Every structure is written in C-alpha cells, then in structure tokens.
Short mmCIF file of C-alpha atoms and ligand atoms in Angstrom, two decimals:
data_model
loop_
_atom_site.label_atom_id
_atom_site.label_comp_id
_atom_site.label_asym_id
_atom_site.label_seq_id
_atom_site.Cartn_x
_atom_site.Cartn_y
_atom_site.Cartn_z
CA UNK W 1 -141.14 -31.46 -8.81
CA UNK W 2 -141.10 -28.47 -11.14
CA UNK W 3 -144.19 -26.32 -11.24
CA UNK W 4 -144.98 -27.07 -14.84
CA UNK W 5 -145.33 -30.83 -14.21
CA UNK W 6 -147.63 -30.15 -11.25
CA UNK W 7 -149.60 -27.69 -13.36
CA UNK W 8 -149.98 -30.17 -16.20
CA UNK W 9 -151.46 -32.58 -13.75
CA UNK W 10 -153.93 -30.10 -12.21
CA UNK W 11 -155.01 -27.85 -15.01
CA UNK W 12 -157.88 -28.59 -17.35
CA UNK W 13 -156.86 -29.75 -20.72
CA UNK W 14 -157.86 -26.61 -22.53
CA UNK W 15 -155.26 -24.51 -20.62
CA UNK W 16 -151.56 -24.41 -21.19
CA UNK W 17 -149.12 -23.55 -18.40
CA UNK W 18 -146.62 -20.71 -19.03
CA UNK W 19 -144.94 -19.68 -15.77
CA UNK W 20 -145.53 -19.75 -11.91
CA UNK W 21 -144.72 -16.82 -9.73
CA UNK W 22 -145.19 -15.95 -6.02
CA UNK W 23 -148.31 -13.94 -5.47
CA UNK W 24 -149.88 -12.55 -2.19
CA UNK W 25 -149.52 -15.44 0.23
CA UNK W 26 -149.35 -18.18 -2.50
CA UNK W 27 -148.66 -18.57 -6.08
CA UNK W 28 -150.03 -17.40 -9.47
CA UNK W 29 -149.76 -19.40 -12.60
CA UNK W 30 -149.98 -17.72 -15.91
CA UNK W 31 -151.85 -19.93 -18.39
CA UNK W 32 -153.18 -19.49 -21.88
CA UNK W 33 -156.18 -21.03 -23.53
CA UNK W 34 -155.19 -23.45 -26.44
CA UNK W 35 -156.53 -22.38 -29.78
CA UNK W 36 -159.74 -24.21 -31.00
CA UNK W 37 -160.92 -24.51 -34.54
CA UNK W 38 -163.59 -21.98 -33.80
CA UNK W 39 -165.10 -20.02 -30.91
CA UNK W 40 -168.88 -19.62 -30.35
CA UNK W 41 -170.33 -16.06 -29.93
CA UNK W 42 -172.25 -15.84 -26.63
CA UNK W 43 -174.80 -13.45 -28.07
CA UNK W 44 -175.87 -15.17 -31.23
CA UNK W 45 -174.33 -18.62 -31.22
CA UNK W 46 -172.48 -18.41 -34.56
CA UNK W 47 -168.93 -19.75 -35.14
CA UNK W 48 -166.00 -17.54 -35.70
CA UNK W 49 -162.17 -17.79 -35.63
CA UNK W 50 -161.18 -14.23 -36.40
CA UNK W 51 -158.95 -12.95 -33.44
CA UNK W 52 -158.92 -9.30 -32.52
CA UNK W 53 -156.71 -8.64 -29.47
CA UNK W 54 -155.96 -10.10 -26.07
CA UNK W 55 -157.13 -9.67 -22.48
CA UNK W 56 -156.12 -11.30 -19.24
CA UNK W 57 -158.04 -12.27 -16.15
CA UNK W 58 -157.04 -13.35 -12.67
CA UNK W 59 -159.12 -16.03 -10.93
CA UNK W 60 -158.83 -17.88 -7.77
CA UNK W 61 -158.12 -21.58 -8.12
CA UNK W 62 -158.42 -24.44 -5.65
CA UNK W 63 -155.37 -24.51 -3.32
CA UNK W 64 -152.41 -26.93 -3.94
CA UNK W 65 -150.94 -28.28 -0.69
CA UNK W 66 -152.80 -25.63 1.30
CA UNK W 67 -151.00 -22.79 -0.69
CA UNK W 68 -153.59 -20.38 -2.11
CA UNK W 69 -153.37 -20.33 -5.97
CA UNK W 70 -154.52 -17.91 -8.55
CA UNK W 71 -154.71 -18.35 -12.39
CA UNK W 72 -153.79 -15.48 -14.66
CA UNK W 73 -155.53 -16.56 -17.90
CA UNK W 74 -154.47 -14.95 -21.16
CA UNK W 75 -157.61 -14.86 -23.29
CA UNK W 76 -158.05 -13.93 -26.90
CA UNK W 77 -160.86 -11.54 -28.15
CA UNK W 78 -162.70 -12.90 -31.16
CA UNK W 79 -164.76 -11.01 -33.71
CA UNK W 80 -168.34 -12.17 -34.51
CA UNK W 81 -169.23 -11.40 -38.12
CA UNK W 82 -172.94 -11.66 -37.72
CA UNK W 83 -173.16 -9.35 -34.66
CA UNK W 84 -170.29 -7.21 -35.90
CA UNK W 85 -168.97 -7.06 -32.39
CA UNK W 86 -165.99 -8.51 -30.46
CA UNK W 87 -166.23 -10.99 -27.57
CA UNK W 88 -163.82 -12.70 -25.21
CA UNK W 89 -163.37 -16.47 -25.34
CA UNK W 90 -164.76 -18.46 -22.50
CA UNK W 91 -162.90 -20.99 -20.30
CA UNK W 92 -164.98 -24.00 -19.07
CA UNK W 93 -163.74 -24.05 -15.52
CA UNK W 94 -164.74 -20.39 -14.91
CA UNK W 95 -168.36 -19.39 -15.21
CA UNK W 96 -169.22 -15.97 -16.83
CA UNK W 97 -168.63 -12.99 -14.71
CA UNK W 98 -166.99 -15.07 -11.86
CA UNK W 99 -163.54 -14.44 -10.27
CA UNK W 100 -163.22 -18.04 -8.99
CA UNK W 101 -162.90 -21.37 -10.74
CA UNK W 102 -165.42 -24.19 -10.43
CA UNK W 103 -162.78 -26.29 -8.50
CA UNK W 104 -162.16 -23.57 -5.97
CA UNK W 105 -165.92 -23.29 -5.26
CA UNK W 106 -166.12 -26.97 -4.96
CA UNK W 107 -163.28 -27.29 -2.49
CA UNK W 108 -164.65 -24.40 -0.32
CA UNK W 109 -168.20 -25.92 -0.35
CA UNK W 110 -166.65 -29.41 0.68
CA UNK W 111 -164.79 -27.75 3.64
CA UNK W 112 -167.85 -25.97 4.75
CA UNK W 113 -169.55 -29.21 5.27
CA UNK W 114 -166.66 -30.95 7.04
CA UNK W 115 -165.30 -28.19 9.27
CA UNK W 116 -166.97 -27.60 12.61
CA UNK W 117 -167.61 -23.91 11.75
CA UNK W 118 -167.39 -21.56 8.93
CA UNK W 119 -164.77 -19.12 10.40
CA UNK W 120 -162.28 -22.00 10.23
CA UNK W 121 -162.86 -22.39 6.53
CA UNK W 122 -162.65 -18.61 6.06
CA UNK W 123 -159.27 -18.72 7.74
CA UNK W 124 -158.04 -21.59 5.75
CA UNK W 125 -159.12 -20.30 2.30
CA UNK W 126 -158.54 -16.54 2.93
CA UNK W 127 -161.87 -15.65 1.47
CA UNK W 128 -164.61 -13.26 2.66
CA UNK W 129 -167.57 -14.63 4.73
CA UNK W 130 -170.04 -13.30 2.18
CA UNK W 131 -168.43 -15.44 -0.50
CA UNK W 132 -168.34 -18.39 1.90
CA UNK W 133 -171.96 -18.19 2.81
CA UNK W 134 -173.02 -17.81 -0.86
CA UNK W 135 -170.93 -20.89 -1.97
CA UNK W 136 -172.06 -22.98 0.91
CA UNK W 137 -175.83 -22.32 0.65
CA UNK W 138 -175.62 -22.70 -3.23
CA UNK W 139 -174.14 -26.18 -2.83
CA UNK W 140 -176.83 -27.09 -0.36
CA UNK W 141 -179.51 -25.76 -2.80
CA UNK W 142 -178.13 -27.94 -5.50
CA UNK W 143 -178.15 -30.93 -3.31
CA UNK W 144 -181.61 -30.39 -2.23
CA UNK W 145 -182.89 -29.85 -5.82
CA UNK W 146 -182.30 -33.62 -6.47
CA UNK W 147 -185.21 -34.29 -4.10
CA UNK W 148 -187.38 -31.54 -5.60
CA UNK W 149 -190.79 -32.65 -6.76
CA UNK W 150 -190.97 -35.85 -4.50
CA UNK W 151 -194.56 -36.37 -3.31
CA UNK W 152 -195.94 -36.60 0.20
CA UNK W 153 -195.07 -39.79 2.07
CA UNK W 154 -197.83 -42.18 3.23
CA UNK W 155 -196.83 -41.87 6.98
CA UNK W 156 -196.14 -38.49 8.28
CA UNK W 157 -194.99 -37.18 11.61
CA UNK W 158 -195.67 -33.41 12.29
CA UNK W 159 -194.09 -31.50 15.24
CA UNK W 160 -192.78 -28.03 15.96
CA UNK W 161 -189.73 -26.52 17.53
CA UNK W 162 -188.26 -23.19 18.50
CA UNK W 163 -186.66 -21.03 15.80
CA UNK W 164 -185.88 -17.52 16.89
CA UNK W 165 -187.02 -14.74 19.16
CA UNK W 166 -185.36 -11.84 17.16
CA UNK W 167 -188.51 -10.13 15.93
CA UNK W 168 -189.94 -9.55 19.39
CA UNK W 169 -192.05 -12.67 19.43
CA UNK W 170 -191.18 -16.33 19.55
CA UNK W 171 -191.13 -17.94 16.04
CA UNK W 172 -191.49 -21.81 15.65
CA UNK W 173 -190.77 -24.05 12.80
CA UNK W 174 -193.03 -26.96 11.72
CA UNK W 175 -191.30 -30.23 10.71
CA UNK W 176 -192.69 -32.96 8.59
CA UNK W 177 -191.04 -36.43 8.75
CA UNK W 178 -191.35 -39.46 6.68
CA UNK W 179 -191.83 -41.97 9.40
CA UNK W 180 -191.50 -44.97 7.08
CA UNK W 181 -188.20 -44.02 5.50
CA UNK W 182 -187.16 -42.22 8.68
CA UNK W 183 -186.03 -39.03 7.28
CA UNK W 184 -186.91 -35.34 7.45
CA UNK W 185 -189.29 -34.43 4.64
CA UNK W 186 -190.10 -30.72 4.86
CA UNK W 187 -189.82 -27.83 7.09
CA UNK W 188 -191.72 -24.52 7.28
CA UNK W 189 -191.76 -21.37 9.30
CA UNK W 190 -194.61 -20.72 11.72
CA UNK W 191 -197.24 -23.12 13.15
CA UNK W 192 -200.46 -21.54 12.24
CA UNK W 193 -202.52 -23.01 9.38
CA UNK W 194 -202.40 -20.24 6.90
CA UNK W 195 -198.71 -19.90 6.70
CA UNK W 196 -198.10 -23.65 6.70
CA UNK W 197 -200.43 -24.12 3.72
CA UNK W 198 -198.81 -21.31 1.91
CA UNK W 199 -195.33 -22.91 2.19
CA UNK W 200 -196.26 -26.60 1.44
CA UNK W 201 -199.06 -26.26 -1.16
CA UNK W 202 -196.67 -26.90 -4.10
CA UNK W 203 -195.77 -30.34 -2.93
CA UNK W 204 -197.78 -32.97 -4.94
CA UNK W 205 -199.61 -36.18 -3.70
CA UNK W 206 -201.55 -34.78 -0.70
CA UNK W 207 -204.00 -37.74 -1.13
CA UNK W 208 -201.13 -40.21 -0.63
CA UNK W 209 -200.99 -39.35 3.08
CA UNK W 210 -202.65 -42.17 5.09
CA UNK W 211 -201.31 -41.61 8.57
CA UNK W 212 -200.41 -38.56 10.47
CA UNK W 213 -198.93 -38.54 13.89
CA UNK W 214 -199.24 -35.29 15.91
CA UNK W 215 -199.06 -34.00 19.47
CA UNK W 216 -202.30 -32.71 21.08
CA UNK W 217 -202.58 -29.34 19.23
CA UNK W 218 -205.86 -28.27 17.79
CA UNK W 219 -204.16 -26.25 15.12
CA UNK W 220 -202.46 -29.22 13.62
CA UNK W 221 -205.56 -31.35 13.81
CA UNK W 222 -207.76 -28.95 11.79
CA UNK W 223 -204.80 -28.31 9.35
CA UNK W 224 -204.50 -32.03 8.70
CA UNK W 225 -208.25 -32.76 8.40
CA UNK W 226 -208.32 -30.08 5.70
CA UNK W 227 -204.95 -30.52 3.86
CA UNK W 228 -204.70 -34.34 3.91
CA UNK W 229 -208.29 -35.57 3.23
CA UNK W 230 -207.38 -39.34 3.25
CA UNK W 231 -205.33 -39.31 6.46
CA UNK W 232 -206.19 -40.66 9.85
CA UNK W 233 -204.79 -38.75 12.78
CA UNK W 234 -202.84 -40.41 15.72
CA UNK W 235 -202.25 -38.51 18.92
CA UNK W 236 -198.68 -39.14 19.90
CA UNK W 237 -198.29 -41.72 22.68
CA UNK W 238 -195.39 -40.05 24.46
CA UNK W 239 -197.20 -36.67 24.78
CA UNK W 240 -200.41 -38.34 25.95
CA UNK W 241 -198.61 -40.14 28.65
CA UNK W 242 -196.77 -37.15 30.01
CA UNK W 243 -199.87 -34.99 30.24
CA UNK W 244 -200.34 -35.91 33.88
CA UNK W 245 -196.73 -35.45 34.89
CA UNK W 246 -196.64 -31.75 35.57
CA UNK W 247 -199.66 -32.06 38.08
CA UNK W 248 -197.97 -34.99 39.69
CA UNK W 249 -194.77 -33.06 40.27
CA UNK W 250 -196.59 -29.99 41.50
CA UNK W 251 -198.38 -31.84 44.14
CA UNK W 252 -195.03 -33.52 45.26
CA UNK W 253 -193.43 -30.14 45.44
CA UNK W 254 -196.17 -28.75 47.58
CA UNK W 255 -195.68 -31.49 50.08
CA UNK W 256 -191.91 -31.80 50.13
CA UNK W 257 -190.55 -28.36 48.83
CA UNK W 258 -188.41 -27.85 45.88
CA UNK W 259 -185.27 -30.25 46.27
CA UNK W 260 -186.39 -32.55 49.06
CA UNK W 261 -186.98 -36.11 48.49
CA UNK W 262 -185.76 -36.13 44.92
CA UNK W 263 -185.32 -39.93 44.85
CA UNK W 264 -189.12 -40.44 45.50
CA UNK W 265 -189.70 -38.03 42.61
CA UNK W 266 -187.75 -40.34 40.40
CA UNK W 267 -189.58 -43.36 41.53
CA UNK W 268 -192.94 -41.75 41.14
CA UNK W 269 -192.18 -41.04 37.51
CA UNK W 270 -190.68 -44.48 36.79
CA UNK W 271 -192.80 -47.10 35.10
CA UNK W 272 -194.31 -49.13 37.83
CA UNK W 273 -193.50 -52.46 36.25
CA UNK W 274 -189.87 -51.56 36.11
CA UNK W 275 -189.63 -51.36 39.92
CA UNK W 276 -188.57 -54.17 42.20
CA UNK W 277 -191.31 -55.72 44.34
CA UNK W 278 -189.90 -54.07 47.58
CA UNK W 279 -189.42 -50.63 46.00
CA UNK W 280 -193.04 -50.87 44.73
CA UNK W 281 -194.51 -51.63 48.20
CA UNK W 282 -192.25 -48.92 49.60
CA UNK W 283 -193.94 -46.40 47.11
CA UNK W 284 -197.33 -47.77 48.04
CA UNK W 285 -196.71 -47.27 51.72
CA UNK W 286 -195.53 -43.77 51.10
CA UNK W 287 -198.49 -42.90 49.00
CA UNK W 288 -200.93 -43.97 51.60
CA UNK W 289 -200.10 -40.76 53.57
CA UNK W 290 -200.87 -38.47 50.62
CA UNK W 291 -204.20 -39.36 48.94
CA UNK W 292 -204.04 -36.69 46.34
CA UNK W 293 -200.62 -37.81 45.08
CA UNK W 294 -201.85 -41.43 45.18
CA UNK W 295 -204.83 -40.67 42.91
CA UNK W 296 -202.67 -38.96 40.42
CA UNK W 297 -200.09 -41.76 40.47
CA UNK W 298 -202.89 -44.38 39.94
CA UNK W 299 -204.30 -42.47 36.98
CA UNK W 300 -200.91 -42.15 35.42
CA UNK W 301 -200.36 -45.88 35.71
CA UNK W 302 -203.95 -46.63 34.45
CA UNK W 303 -203.21 -44.51 31.30
CA UNK W 304 -200.11 -46.44 30.87
CA UNK W 305 -202.04 -49.72 31.16
CA UNK W 306 -204.38 -48.61 28.32
CA UNK W 307 -201.38 -48.06 26.11
CA UNK W 308 -200.26 -51.64 26.89
CA UNK W 309 -203.50 -53.12 25.59
CA UNK W 310 -203.43 -55.20 22.44
CA UNK W 311 -205.97 -54.36 19.70
CA UNK W 312 -208.33 -51.50 19.03
CA UNK W 313 -211.33 -53.10 20.76
CA UNK W 314 -209.81 -53.87 24.08
CA UNK W 315 -208.06 -50.50 24.27
CA UNK W 316 -211.34 -48.78 23.55
CA UNK W 317 -213.11 -50.58 26.44
CA UNK W 318 -210.23 -49.86 28.83
CA UNK W 319 -210.05 -46.12 27.74
CA UNK W 320 -213.79 -45.61 28.19
CA UNK W 321 -213.61 -47.22 31.61
CA UNK W 322 -210.85 -44.96 32.66
CA UNK W 323 -212.74 -41.94 31.47
CA UNK W 324 -215.78 -43.04 33.45
CA UNK W 325 -213.64 -43.57 36.57
CA UNK W 326 -212.12 -40.06 36.29
CA UNK W 327 -215.59 -38.42 36.26
CA UNK W 328 -215.88 -38.95 40.00
CA UNK W 329 -212.51 -37.28 40.86
CA UNK W 330 -212.46 -33.90 42.58
CA UNK W 331 -209.00 -32.90 41.39
CA UNK W 332 -208.67 -30.22 38.77
CA UNK W 333 -205.73 -31.80 37.04
CA UNK W 334 -207.67 -35.11 36.67
CA UNK W 335 -210.64 -33.27 35.18
CA UNK W 336 -208.37 -31.52 32.77
CA UNK W 337 -206.75 -34.76 31.64
CA UNK W 338 -210.30 -36.26 31.30
CA UNK W 339 -211.33 -33.37 29.05
CA UNK W 340 -208.36 -33.90 26.89
CA UNK W 341 -209.02 -37.63 26.60
CA UNK W 342 -212.56 -37.03 25.74
CA UNK W 343 -211.59 -34.47 22.96
CA UNK W 344 -208.83 -36.68 21.64
CA UNK W 345 -210.41 -40.17 22.16
CA UNK W 346 -210.50 -41.08 18.46
CA UNK W 347 -206.96 -40.03 17.86
CA UNK W 348 -205.78 -41.94 20.85
CA UNK W 349 -207.52 -45.02 19.80
CA UNK W 350 -206.26 -44.71 16.22
CA UNK W 351 -202.78 -45.52 17.66
CA UNK W 352 -203.86 -49.13 18.31
CA UNK W 353 -204.63 -49.70 14.58
CA UNK W 354 -201.06 -49.50 13.35
CA UNK W 355 -198.97 -48.21 16.38
CA UNK W 356 -197.02 -45.28 14.79
CA UNK W 357 -195.44 -42.67 17.28
CA UNK W 358 -193.61 -39.59 16.73
CA UNK W 359 -190.37 -40.75 18.16
CA UNK W 360 -188.44 -40.14 14.96
CA UNK W 361 -189.82 -36.62 14.61
CA UNK W 362 -188.75 -35.87 18.15
CA UNK W 363 -185.28 -37.14 17.33
CA UNK W 364 -185.16 -34.92 14.27
CA UNK W 365 -186.05 -31.95 16.46
CA UNK W 366 -183.08 -32.90 18.69
CA UNK W 367 -180.67 -32.85 15.58
CA UNK W 368 -182.16 -29.54 14.34
CA UNK W 369 -181.63 -27.95 17.73
CA UNK W 370 -178.02 -29.17 17.81
CA UNK W 371 -177.47 -27.68 14.41
CA UNK W 372 -178.91 -24.35 15.78
CA UNK W 373 -176.54 -24.53 18.72
CA UNK W 374 -173.47 -25.25 16.60
CA UNK W 375 -174.29 -22.23 14.38
CA UNK W 376 -175.13 -20.09 17.50
CA UNK W 377 -178.74 -19.67 16.16
CA UNK W 378 -179.83 -18.72 12.62
CA UNK W 379 -181.14 -15.41 11.40
CA UNK W 380 -182.44 -16.58 8.12
CA UNK W 381 -185.02 -19.28 7.86
CA UNK W 382 -184.20 -20.18 4.24
CA UNK W 383 -180.66 -21.03 5.25
CA UNK W 384 -181.78 -22.87 8.30
CA UNK W 385 -184.13 -24.88 6.31
CA UNK W 386 -181.57 -25.75 3.66
CA UNK W 387 -178.95 -26.81 6.35
CA UNK W 388 -181.32 -28.99 8.27
CA UNK W 389 -182.98 -30.72 5.33
CA UNK W 390 -179.61 -31.64 3.92
CA UNK W 391 -178.22 -32.78 7.23
CA UNK W 392 -180.97 -34.61 8.93
CA UNK W 393 -181.70 -37.36 6.52
ZN1 ZN C 401 -172.59 -13.09 -32.54
#
C-alpha cells in the first residue's frame, strides 16, 4: 500500500500528507496543517487569518508496524492584530512545547503497563528512560485522579509493610483497604501517627468509618481512636492466634535442636481438629514427656476455641475464663500473652460482633511486595504509591 494511503488512515483530519522519507531507523512524514477560516491567538484569544511566514517542527508519532515514525509538520505563522505580535498555529495532537504527539505518549503509556519491565519498552520505542518514566507516571496520575475526592469507606483494614532501607533506617508504608469493596483505598509513608495524619487529612468523610481492623499495635490504636471518632476497633484474628507460635517453636527447638523432628513441628502448629484421631493421640503421647510444650500447645488450642465461639456473650465468657486460667501459669510467654489479651480484650471481642478480618489487607500487602520485587525496589514513594494504587484494586 502506498504511504499516502496509510497516512490518510492514520493522520488526524487537520493534517495533510505530503511525502514519506526514511529517517533514522524509521520514517518521517512531511505534513502540513490545512487552512482554517481563522486561527486563535494563544495570548489574547482573538481571531486572525493574516499569515506571516512559515516554520516547521519535527515531532515523534506512534510507530506503525513497529517502525518508528516522525512527523515533520509545516506550520504557518499568523499575525495577531490586537497583540501586534506573530504566533505559530497549533496542532491538536501536539501539546504546546512538546516534541511528541498525544498518540505516541498514549502508546508508550499502554506498553509500560503491559510489558514486564520498563527497559523492554525503552528498547522497543527507542526513547530515553526519563521520558518513559514521566509518561508512565503521568498516565497513572490521570488514572488515579478519577478516584480523587472519594470519601473514607465504612469498613477499613489498616496494616503496614516494608518500603525501603535507603536512608539508613527502615521505612514502612501504611495501607488502608476498603474491606467491603475489597480494594486498596489509600497508602502513606511511615507508620507514626503524625506523618500518617499529615498525609490523609485531606480525605473527606472520617465520620463514615464504622469498623477498623488492625493488628495489635498501640500506635494504630491511638491513631484510630483520634482520627475516626465513630469507629470500633477490631484486633485481627490471624495476628492474635499466632502470638503464641514463636514461644511454642522456641521451646520445641530447645528440646530437639534446629532441624530435628520437623514433622512434629508441623503437627504442633496444625489446627487440632484437622488431625486424624490417631495422629492426635500420638501428639498427646509425645507432649506428655514435655510439660512446658504441652502447656503452650493447650493454650494455643484454647485461644482457637475462643475464636470458634458463636456470639459476643459466649466468647466473652470463654475469653475471661482463659485469661483467669493463664494467671496461674509460671511460663513467661504465657504471661506475656495474657497481658496482651487483657490489654486488647475489647478489640478481640469486637470481632464477634461482625467478624471482619484483615485477610484482604494482608493479600494487598502481598501484591504490593510483588510489585516491589518486579521493579527491584522503589526509590520514590510517590511513584510507588501511584503504581500500587492503580494496580491493586
Ligand atoms: Zn493576541
């Protein structure tokens, strides 16, 4: 097919094709803008049709069949009578002061999303990485702007994950998830109260939030009490249940050494009701020899039983009974767990009102970490936030 026919198909209507030539590793099309009745002065907005000279610009256009393409646009200069100054006519597909067309930026931004990494996009489009980053993150910003101004959701999950260690100390990010719609809502740098409030105070509708699920961190608890006045706080079930695990594993390690008897380790951590009758009695027989391990194991199972209760009232009775029972124990780990339970009793019991957990928030953390790995870590938090918020929802 002759180039003129292809060009007619691809070019915007206001441009007329003149000739196609080889240029660098692709082609360059010379085009001219069709004459309008009038042009509008960019400074004062008045109309004029007095021409005063010519000028040509070369801009990058979206590739055709993987061949890079440039446009050499012959533009006219116009004279504005009210400003008494000349100006150059504008072309719709090229924004002022840019050397690329709208379609080229769009195709690059699209490839940035679909390729596995940005250096492949750079190789395909033969452009600089600075340009690539700018186009990519501009596109993400535009995408995110559609969600701007949306208020806080009613059910919120809060958690943190690692961000970087570049500044000599470990930086964390705090994520806020909408648990009802199951999507990432907001993300901010740091996990201390002051910096979080600074970053999220512009979001409207704080009083909407009815339920917040967190892990057992005092910082988050006081933040939420202050920042979301109408919210009830739930301590996450998963974090609560695994509080005793490290102590259990430590005692087992002291008895058997590091790698010995790994099969029993698995059995000890498994939920008791998932085990066969014979395996269960085997575990019991084994535990008889080690009273310390036995006590920790029973407490782990008792806490799980509390979580299996139906209804707030029964759970409360069971939890209080467990706390009382733990008072008599001489083990340090048990006392530590008891203190945590006493401190977080209300939050633990709130779980039985509506049974929200932070499962989705943890899943989002997983996706965010996968993104970090794919990019080999992020330096810039703004970019990391843009990428994660547009990907994980
Ligand atoms: Zn003017």
